[in-house]
XYZ file of N, CA and C in Angstrom:
234
model
N -19.618 -0.237 -5.183
C -18.249 -0.685 -5.343
C -17.475 0.392 -6.091
N -16.357 0.823 -5.554
C -15.582 1.903 -6.138
C -14.535 1.359 -7.094
N -14.556 1.844 -8.343
C -13.583 1.434 -9.356
C -12.522 2.517 -9.501
N -11.298 2.113 -9.714
C -10.212 3.052 -9.938
C -9.411 2.592 -11.133
N -9.773 3.080 -12.294
C -9.048 2.787 -13.525
C -8.761 1.298 -13.679
N -9.821 0.482 -13.598
C -9.651 -0.955 -13.765
C -9.275 -1.683 -12.496
N -9.064 -0.974 -11.411
C -8.700 -1.586 -10.137
C -9.850 -1.386 -9.157
N -10.437 -2.468 -8.741
C -11.527 -2.439 -7.781
C -10.929 -2.293 -6.385
N -11.317 -1.258 -5.662
C -10.752 -1.022 -4.330
C -11.036 -2.174 -3.380
N -12.170 -2.843 -3.542
C -12.464 -4.004 -2.701
C -11.443 -5.111 -2.946
N -11.067 -5.295 -4.202
C -10.049 -6.297 -4.543
C -8.698 -5.905 -3.970
N -8.353 -4.630 -4.054
C -7.087 -4.171 -3.471
C -7.074 -4.396 -1.966
N -8.177 -4.097 -1.308
C -8.256 -4.313 0.141
C -8.084 -5.791 0.487
N -8.656 -6.661 -0.334
C -8.511 -8.097 -0.099
C -7.091 -8.567 -0.411
N -6.475 -7.988 -1.421
C -5.123 -8.385 -1.816
C -4.059 -7.861 -0.857
N -4.322 -6.734 -0.232
C -3.371 -6.101 0.690
C -4.087 -5.802 2.011
N -4.395 -6.844 2.788
C -5.225 -6.666 3.979
C -4.579 -5.850 5.092
N -3.300 -5.676 5.073
C -2.627 -4.912 6.119
C -2.592 -3.422 5.865
N -3.302 -2.986 4.834
C -3.291 -1.578 4.457
C -4.690 -0.988 4.559
N -4.744 0.292 4.885
C -5.985 1.053 4.864
C -5.910 2.002 3.666
N -6.933 1.997 2.803
C -6.922 2.758 1.568
C -7.816 3.983 1.649
N -7.386 5.048 0.978
C -8.224 6.237 0.859
C -7.757 7.076 -0.322
N -8.617 7.992 -0.741
C -8.294 8.919 -1.835
C -8.426 10.337 -1.320
N -7.547 11.182 -1.820
C -7.608 12.591 -1.438
C -8.687 13.309 -2.241
N -8.964 14.532 -1.860
C -9.936 15.347 -2.589
C -9.479 15.614 -4.018
N -8.166 15.553 -4.257
C -7.631 15.801 -5.595
C -7.522 14.517 -6.417
N -7.909 13.369 -5.830
C -7.915 12.114 -6.567
C -6.688 11.245 -6.375
N -5.730 11.682 -5.571
C -4.542 10.865 -5.314
C -4.925 9.662 -4.457
N -4.226 8.562 -4.686
C -4.461 7.322 -3.947
C -3.469 7.218 -2.799
N -3.945 6.761 -1.647
C -3.093 6.574 -0.470
C -3.401 5.225 0.171
N -2.356 4.634 0.725
C -2.524 3.449 1.565
C -1.536 3.571 2.706
N -2.013 3.298 3.892
C -1.144 3.328 5.060
C -1.282 1.996 5.788
N -0.183 1.550 6.363
C -0.202 0.268 7.066
C -1.110 0.351 8.282
N -1.897 -0.680 8.471
C -2.849 -0.746 9.570
C -2.253 -1.534 10.725
N -2.236 -0.946 11.900
C -1.818 -1.655 13.097
C -0.339 -1.975 13.165
N 0.466 -1.326 12.327
C 1.904 -1.590 12.295
C 2.645 -0.268 12.278
N 3.616 -0.138 13.139
C 4.528 0.999 13.097
C 5.888 0.442 12.695
N 6.346 0.783 11.498
C 7.626 0.259 11.025
C 8.766 0.774 11.883
N 9.755 -0.087 12.094
C 10.926 0.331 12.859
C 12.000 0.857 11.910
N 13.088 1.375 12.461
C 14.144 1.980 11.656
C 14.747 0.995 10.660
N 14.939 -0.250 11.069
C 15.530 -1.248 10.175
C 14.608 -1.502 8.976
N 13.305 -1.551 9.211
C 12.351 -1.766 8.129
C 12.316 -0.568 7.179
N 12.351 0.625 7.751
C 12.389 1.825 6.917
C 13.686 1.885 6.104
N 14.802 1.523 6.733
C 16.090 1.493 6.031
C 16.091 0.468 4.901
N 15.289 -0.589 5.053
C 15.194 -1.632 4.028
C 14.274 -1.212 2.877
N 13.679 -0.021 2.964
C 12.845 0.486 1.888
C 11.360 0.327 2.080
N 10.955 -0.189 3.239
C 9.523 -0.267 3.518
C 9.000 1.128 3.856
N 7.750 1.378 3.525
C 7.137 2.675 3.786
C 5.878 2.500 4.619
N 5.660 3.422 5.524
C 4.457 3.393 6.353
C 3.228 3.732 5.514
N 3.390 4.681 4.610
C 2.314 5.128 3.733
C 2.851 5.259 2.320
N 2.061 4.829 1.348
C 2.415 5.015 -0.058
C 1.328 5.829 -0.719
N 1.709 6.570 -1.748
C 0.724 7.361 -2.482
C 1.153 7.483 -3.939
N 0.150 7.717 -4.779
C 0.388 7.924 -6.202
C -0.795 8.679 -6.784
N -0.539 9.339 -7.888
C -1.588 10.106 -8.547
C -2.467 9.258 -9.456
N -1.991 8.048 -9.826
C -2.795 7.191 -10.695
C -2.823 5.772 -10.129
N -3.851 5.035 -10.500
C -4.093 3.709 -9.929
C -3.006 2.709 -10.287
N -2.502 2.745 -11.519
C -1.485 1.775 -11.927
C -0.198 1.941 -11.123
N 0.240 3.175 -10.932
C 1.441 3.436 -10.126
C 1.201 3.033 -8.683
N 0.011 3.320 -8.187
C -0.363 2.979 -6.817
C -0.259 1.477 -6.580
N -0.836 0.698 -7.483
C -0.795 -0.764 -7.363
C 0.648 -1.262 -7.449
N 1.439 -0.678 -8.333
C 2.847 -1.074 -8.462
C 3.605 -0.810 -7.160
N 3.319 0.306 -6.506
C 3.969 0.612 -5.227
C 3.580 -0.401 -4.148
N 2.326 -0.768 -4.116
C 1.875 -1.759 -3.136
C 2.554 -3.105 -3.381
N 2.665 -3.503 -4.634
C 3.353 -4.758 -4.958
C 4.825 -4.682 -4.562
N 5.452 -3.554 -4.821
C 6.848 -3.370 -4.433
C 7.021 -3.487 -2.919
N 6.122 -2.889 -2.176
C 6.198 -2.974 -0.715
C 6.019 -4.416 -0.250
N 5.134 -5.140 -0.906
C 4.935 -6.544 -0.564
C 6.226 -7.338 -0.811
N 6.853 -7.105 -1.950
C 8.096 -7.821 -2.269
C 9.222 -7.452 -1.312
N 9.336 -6.170 -0.981
C 10.380 -5.742 -0.030
C 10.147 -6.333 1.353
N 8.891 -6.543 1.694
C 8.551 -7.063 3.007
C 8.589 -8.572 3.089
N 8.760 -9.238 1.938
C 8.742 -10.710 1.912
C 9.769 -11.248 2.882
N 9.337 -12.129 3.769
C 10.243 -12.740 4.739
C 10.523 -11.870 5.957
N 9.865 -10.721 6.046
C 10.111 -9.823 7.172
C 8.997 -9.893 8.198
N 8.243 -10.971 8.173
C 7.219 -11.176 9.193
C 6.094 -10.173 9.098
N 5.916 -9.378 10.117
C 4.755 -8.505 10.241
C 4.652 -7.455 9.146
N 5.751 -7.089 8.512
C 5.710 -6.053 7.477
C 5.346 -6.627 6.119
N 5.068 -7.899 6.048
C 4.849 -8.569 4.767
C 3.404 -8.485 4.296
N 2.807 -7.288 4.327
C 1.447 -7.109 3.830
C 1.394 -5.898 2.946
């Protein structure tokens, strides 16, 4: 089980099932939406296809922000 500064990646995957998670060779965190291609309106509303951060706390905050921005937008709400 991979830990990231108090954040278990398995828990993140369960909490954000519409995202695929990975880390770069330099340790940056990335998540990209799985099976969804955002349209222009969704991108204009602030949704992102991929999010990244250098630390786990910022990464989790970005994922939560994307969830809140996607609330009520159907397929982008993951």
